Coordinates of C-alpha atoms in Angstrom, one line a residue:
M27 CA 0.0 0.0 0.0
L28 CA 1.2 3.5 -0.9
Y29 CA 0.2 6.5 1.2
R30 CA 0.7 10.2 1.2
T31 CA 2.4 11.1 4.5
D32 CA 1.7 14.8 4.0
V33 CA -2.0 14.3 3.5
L34 CA -2.4 11.9 6.4
R35 CA -0.5 14.2 8.7
E36 CA -2.6 17.2 7.6
Y37 CA -5.8 15.4 8.6
G38 CA -4.5 14.2 11.9
H39 CA -3.2 10.7 11.1
T40 CA 0.4 10.0 12.2
A41 CA 0.6 6.4 10.9
P42 CA -0.9 4.3 8.0
P43 CA -3.9 2.1 8.8
T44 CA -3.2 -1.5 9.6
T45 CA -6.7 -3.1 9.4
W46 CA -9.7 -2.9 7.2
E47 CA -11.5 -1.1 9.9
E48 CA -8.8 1.5 10.2
L49 CA -8.4 1.8 6.5
K50 CA -12.0 2.7 6.0
S51 CA -12.2 5.1 9.0
T52 CA -9.0 6.9 8.0
A53 CA -10.1 7.2 4.3
A54 CA -13.5 8.4 5.3
D55 CA -12.0 11.0 7.7
I56 CA -9.7 12.4 5.0
T57 CA -12.4 12.4 2.3
E58 CA -14.9 14.2 4.6
K59 CA -12.5 16.7 6.1
S60 CA -10.9 17.6 2.8
A61 CA -14.3 18.2 1.2
A62 CA -15.1 20.6 4.1
D63 CA -11.8 22.4 3.3
G64 CA -12.7 22.5 -0.4
R65 CA -9.8 20.3 -1.4
K66 CA -11.8 17.1 -2.2
V67 CA -9.0 14.5 -1.5
S68 CA -10.2 10.9 -1.9
G69 CA -9.0 9.0 1.2
W70 CA -8.6 5.8 -0.8
Q71 CA -8.9 4.4 -4.2
F72 CA -9.0 0.7 -5.2
K73 CA -6.6 0.4 -8.2
G74 CA -8.8 -1.0 -11.0
M75 CA -11.9 1.1 -10.1
D76 CA -10.1 3.9 -12.0
D77 CA -8.6 4.3 -15.5
H78 CA -6.6 1.1 -15.2
V79 CA -9.4 -1.5 -15.1
N80 CA -7.1 -4.5 -15.6
A81 CA -5.6 -3.7 -12.2
I82 CA -8.9 -4.9 -10.5
N83 CA -7.6 -8.4 -10.9
S84 CA -4.7 -7.9 -8.6
T85 CA -6.7 -5.7 -6.2
W86 CA -9.6 -8.1 -6.0
E87 CA -7.5 -11.2 -5.4
S88 CA -5.6 -9.4 -2.6
F89 CA -8.8 -8.5 -0.8
L90 CA -10.4 -11.9 -1.4
C91 CA -7.3 -13.5 0.1
Q92 CA -7.5 -11.2 3.2
A93 CA -11.1 -12.3 3.7
G94 CA -10.0 -15.9 3.6
G95 CA -11.3 -16.7 0.1
S96 CA -9.9 -18.8 -2.7
L97 CA -10.1 -18.7 -6.5
T98 CA -10.6 -22.4 -7.0
S99 CA -11.1 -25.6 -5.2
A100 CA -7.9 -27.3 -4.0
D101 CA -7.8 -29.5 -7.1
G102 CA -8.3 -26.5 -9.5
T103 CA -11.5 -28.0 -10.9
R104 CA -14.1 -25.5 -9.5
S105 CA -14.3 -21.7 -9.2
T106 CA -14.9 -20.8 -5.6
Q107 CA -15.2 -17.0 -5.5
N108 CA -19.0 -17.1 -4.9
S109 CA -18.5 -17.7 -1.2
A110 CA -18.9 -16.1 2.2
A111 CA -15.4 -14.7 1.9
G112 CA -16.1 -13.4 -1.6
R113 CA -19.2 -11.6 -0.4
T114 CA -17.2 -10.2 2.6
A115 CA -14.5 -8.8 0.3
M116 CA -16.8 -7.4 -2.4
E117 CA -19.2 -5.8 0.1
Y118 CA -16.3 -4.2 1.9
M119 CA -14.9 -2.8 -1.4
K120 CA -18.4 -1.7 -2.5
S121 CA -18.9 0.3 0.8
F122 CA -16.2 2.8 -0.2
Y123 CA -18.4 3.9 -3.1
T124 CA -21.8 3.6 -1.6
E125 CA -20.6 5.7 1.3
K126 CA -18.9 8.2 -1.0
I127 CA -15.5 7.6 0.5
S128 CA -14.0 6.9 -3.0
P129 CA -15.1 8.0 -6.5
V130 CA -15.3 5.5 -9.3
G131 CA -13.1 6.5 -12.2
T132 CA -10.5 8.7 -10.4
S133 CA -7.0 7.6 -11.3
A134 CA -5.4 6.1 -8.3
L135 CA -1.8 6.7 -9.5
N136 CA -2.3 10.1 -11.0
G137 CA -4.4 11.2 -8.1
F138 CA -1.8 10.0 -5.7
V139 CA 1.0 11.9 -7.5
D140 CA -1.2 15.1 -7.5
G141 CA -2.1 14.7 -3.8
T142 CA -5.8 14.1 -4.5
V143 CA -5.7 10.4 -3.6
A144 CA -4.3 9.7 -0.1
M145 CA -3.8 5.9 -0.3
F146 CA -4.0 3.1 -2.8
P147 CA -2.8 -0.5 -3.2
F148 CA -0.8 -1.9 -6.1
F149 CA 2.4 -3.7 -7.1
Q150 CA 5.6 -2.2 -5.8
S151 CA 6.6 -1.5 -9.5
V152 CA 4.5 1.8 -9.4
I153 CA 7.2 3.2 -7.1
A154 CA 9.0 4.3 -10.2
N155 CA 5.9 6.1 -11.4
V156 CA 5.4 7.9 -8.1
E157 CA 9.1 9.0 -8.0
A158 CA 8.7 10.4 -11.5
G159 CA 6.3 12.9 -9.9
G160 CA 9.3 14.9 -8.9
A161 CA 8.5 17.8 -6.5
K162 CA 4.9 16.7 -6.3
T163 CA 5.8 13.6 -4.5
A164 CA 9.4 14.0 -3.1
G165 CA 9.4 13.4 0.6
K166 CA 5.6 13.3 0.8
W167 CA 4.8 9.6 0.6
A168 CA 5.7 6.1 1.9
V169 CA 5.0 2.4 1.6
A170 CA 3.2 0.3 4.2
P171 CA 2.1 -3.4 4.3
M172 CA -1.5 -4.0 3.3
P173 CA -4.1 -3.4 6.0
A174 CA -5.1 -6.8 7.3
G175 CA -8.6 -8.2 6.6
P176 CA -10.7 -10.6 8.7
K177 CA -8.4 -13.5 8.0
S178 CA -5.0 -12.2 7.1
G179 CA -2.9 -9.4 5.7
C180 CA -1.8 -11.3 2.6
S181 CA -2.0 -10.1 -0.9
M182 CA -1.9 -11.3 -4.5
V183 CA 1.5 -12.3 -5.8
G184 CA 2.1 -11.4 -9.4
G185 CA 4.8 -11.8 -11.9
H186 CA 5.7 -12.3 -15.6
S187 CA 6.7 -15.4 -17.6
L188 CA 9.4 -15.8 -20.2
V189 CA 8.3 -18.0 -23.1
A190 CA 10.2 -19.5 -26.1
S191 CA 8.4 -20.9 -29.1
A192 CA 8.7 -24.6 -29.4
G193 CA 9.3 -24.1 -33.1
S194 CA 12.3 -21.8 -32.5
D195 CA 15.4 -22.5 -34.6
D196 CA 17.7 -22.2 -31.6
L197 CA 16.0 -23.1 -28.3
L198 CA 19.3 -23.4 -26.6
A199 CA 20.1 -19.8 -27.3
A200 CA 16.6 -18.7 -26.2
G201 CA 16.9 -20.6 -23.0
T202 CA 20.4 -19.2 -22.3
F203 CA 19.1 -15.7 -22.8
M204 CA 16.1 -16.2 -20.5
K205 CA 18.2 -17.7 -17.8
W206 CA 20.5 -14.7 -17.9
L207 CA 17.6 -12.2 -18.0
A208 CA 15.9 -13.9 -15.0
S209 CA 19.1 -14.5 -13.0
P210 CA 19.6 -13.1 -9.4
E211 CA 22.3 -10.9 -10.8
R212 CA 19.9 -9.2 -13.2
S213 CA 17.0 -9.0 -10.7
A214 CA 19.3 -7.2 -8.2
R215 CA 19.8 -4.5 -10.9
Y216 CA 16.0 -4.3 -11.4
M217 CA 15.7 -3.1 -7.8
D218 CA 16.7 0.4 -9.1
F219 CA 13.6 0.9 -11.1
H220 CA 11.0 -1.7 -10.5
A221 CA 11.5 -3.0 -7.0
I222 CA 12.0 -6.5 -8.2
F223 CA 14.6 -8.5 -6.2
P224 CA 16.2 -11.9 -5.8
Y225 CA 13.5 -13.8 -4.0
K226 CA 15.9 -16.0 -2.0
P227 CA 18.9 -13.7 -1.3
D228 CA 20.5 -16.4 1.0
A229 CA 21.1 -18.6 -2.0
V230 CA 22.7 -16.0 -4.4
D231 CA 26.3 -15.2 -5.0
P232 CA 27.9 -13.0 -2.2
A233 CA 28.4 -10.1 -4.6
V234 CA 24.8 -10.1 -5.6
R235 CA 23.7 -10.5 -2.0
A236 CA 25.9 -7.4 -1.1
T237 CA 24.2 -5.4 -3.9
Y238 CA 20.8 -6.5 -2.6
E239 CA 21.6 -5.7 1.1
K240 CA 23.0 -2.3 0.2
K241 CA 19.8 -1.3 -1.7
V242 CA 17.5 -2.6 1.0
Q243 CA 19.3 -0.9 3.8
G244 CA 19.5 2.4 1.8
D245 CA 15.8 2.7 1.2
P246 CA 13.2 2.5 4.1
R247 CA 10.5 1.5 1.6
W248 CA 12.0 -2.0 1.2
K249 CA 11.1 -2.9 4.8
P250 CA 7.3 -2.9 4.3
I251 CA 7.7 -4.5 0.9
L252 CA 9.6 -7.4 2.4
E253 CA 7.2 -7.6 5.3
Q254 CA 4.3 -7.9 2.9
L255 CA 6.2 -10.6 1.0
G256 CA 6.5 -12.6 4.2
R257 CA 2.7 -12.6 4.6
N258 CA 2.1 -14.0 1.2
T259 CA 2.0 -17.6 -0.1
P260 CA 1.9 -18.9 -3.7
D261 CA -1.6 -20.2 -3.2
L262 CA -3.5 -17.6 -5.2
E263 CA -0.8 -17.5 -7.9
L264 CA -1.0 -21.3 -8.4
Q265 CA -4.8 -21.2 -8.4
D266 CA -4.8 -18.4 -10.9
R267 CA -3.0 -20.5 -13.5
H268 CA -6.3 -22.5 -14.0
G269 CA -8.8 -20.6 -16.2
W270 CA -6.5 -17.6 -16.1
A271 CA -7.5 -15.8 -19.3
T272 CA -11.2 -16.3 -18.7
R273 CA -10.9 -15.2 -15.0
W274 CA -8.9 -12.1 -15.7
E275 CA -11.5 -10.9 -18.3
A276 CA -14.5 -12.0 -16.1
Q277 CA -13.2 -10.2 -13.0
K278 CA -12.7 -6.9 -14.9
A279 CA -16.4 -7.0 -15.7
S280 CA -18.0 -8.7 -12.7
V281 CA -15.9 -7.3 -9.9
V282 CA -16.2 -3.7 -11.1
A283 CA -19.9 -4.1 -11.7
G284 CA -20.4 -5.6 -8.2
V285 CA -18.3 -3.0 -6.5
N286 CA -19.8 0.0 -8.2
G287 CA -23.3 -1.3 -7.6
S288 CA -24.3 -2.0 -11.2
V289 CA -25.3 -5.5 -10.2
P290 CA -25.9 -7.1 -6.8
V291 CA -22.8 -8.7 -5.2
D292 CA -24.3 -12.2 -5.3
E293 CA -25.0 -11.9 -9.0
A294 CA -21.5 -10.6 -9.7
L295 CA -19.9 -13.5 -7.8
A296 CA -22.2 -16.1 -9.4
S297 CA -21.3 -14.7 -12.9
L298 CA -17.6 -15.1 -12.1
D299 CA -18.0 -18.7 -10.9
D300 CA -20.1 -19.5 -13.9
Q301 CA -17.7 -18.1 -16.5
V302 CA -14.6 -19.4 -14.9
G303 CA -16.2 -22.7 -14.1
K304 CA -16.8 -23.3 -17.8
A305 CA -13.1 -22.6 -18.5
L306 CA -12.0 -25.0 -15.8
S307 CA -14.3 -27.7 -17.2
A308 CA -12.7 -27.2 -20.6
E309 CA -9.3 -27.9 -19.1
K310 CA -10.2 -31.4 -18.0

């Protein structure tokens, strides 16, 4: 979670929220007080309920995880988002809009840079975008672990895949290149601009470990990122591999519709399970 230290401080909050309850009360307080001042700062925005709709996939899966939900059954054959946990997560997210704490459509990232969004959640890779704000953001923001939900403070773990065509003329060269690109040595260098790092620093070369340690110790934002990493498990990422393409398109439509009130929460979740369920059946 990213938060504007200057905005929170201005409205009487000396620390970021650590629970769902604190998140909502802090965001509501900032939204209400700023409106009274004529500033109209949104205390919170869910990334994906803005101009980056694809981001709702990561956001939704994080809050579903915190509510104790799952994407699929343990064997990956059934979609399980239409559950008590799914309803808890979606009703919580929806309440920010029904209670006028957050506005649908406002850019979380751009608003954060401009100081009109106080807090939002997303991948640590947006740190580079925030830093690009220059004087608008310098010394005015920080990173915190995600506020914990009813079951945990976990979040969705994302990533990218490197793929070589099976019909390539030189698979050995392709594999050699991908191994180099994804190596701990390279990932330590990515820390400068995307906050991507060797996931198991104890196992890397001492020189790479030294580079990693120097960067972590030199930037306080790494502490909450690593704390968040320690709360996560690969569960959602592994579940997400089943019916992935269908799920990521279905969530963009159903989660946004359920959260903004276009359709009832139960209907949104049922639609998700129906669409993803068909994709999972096709995998068998």
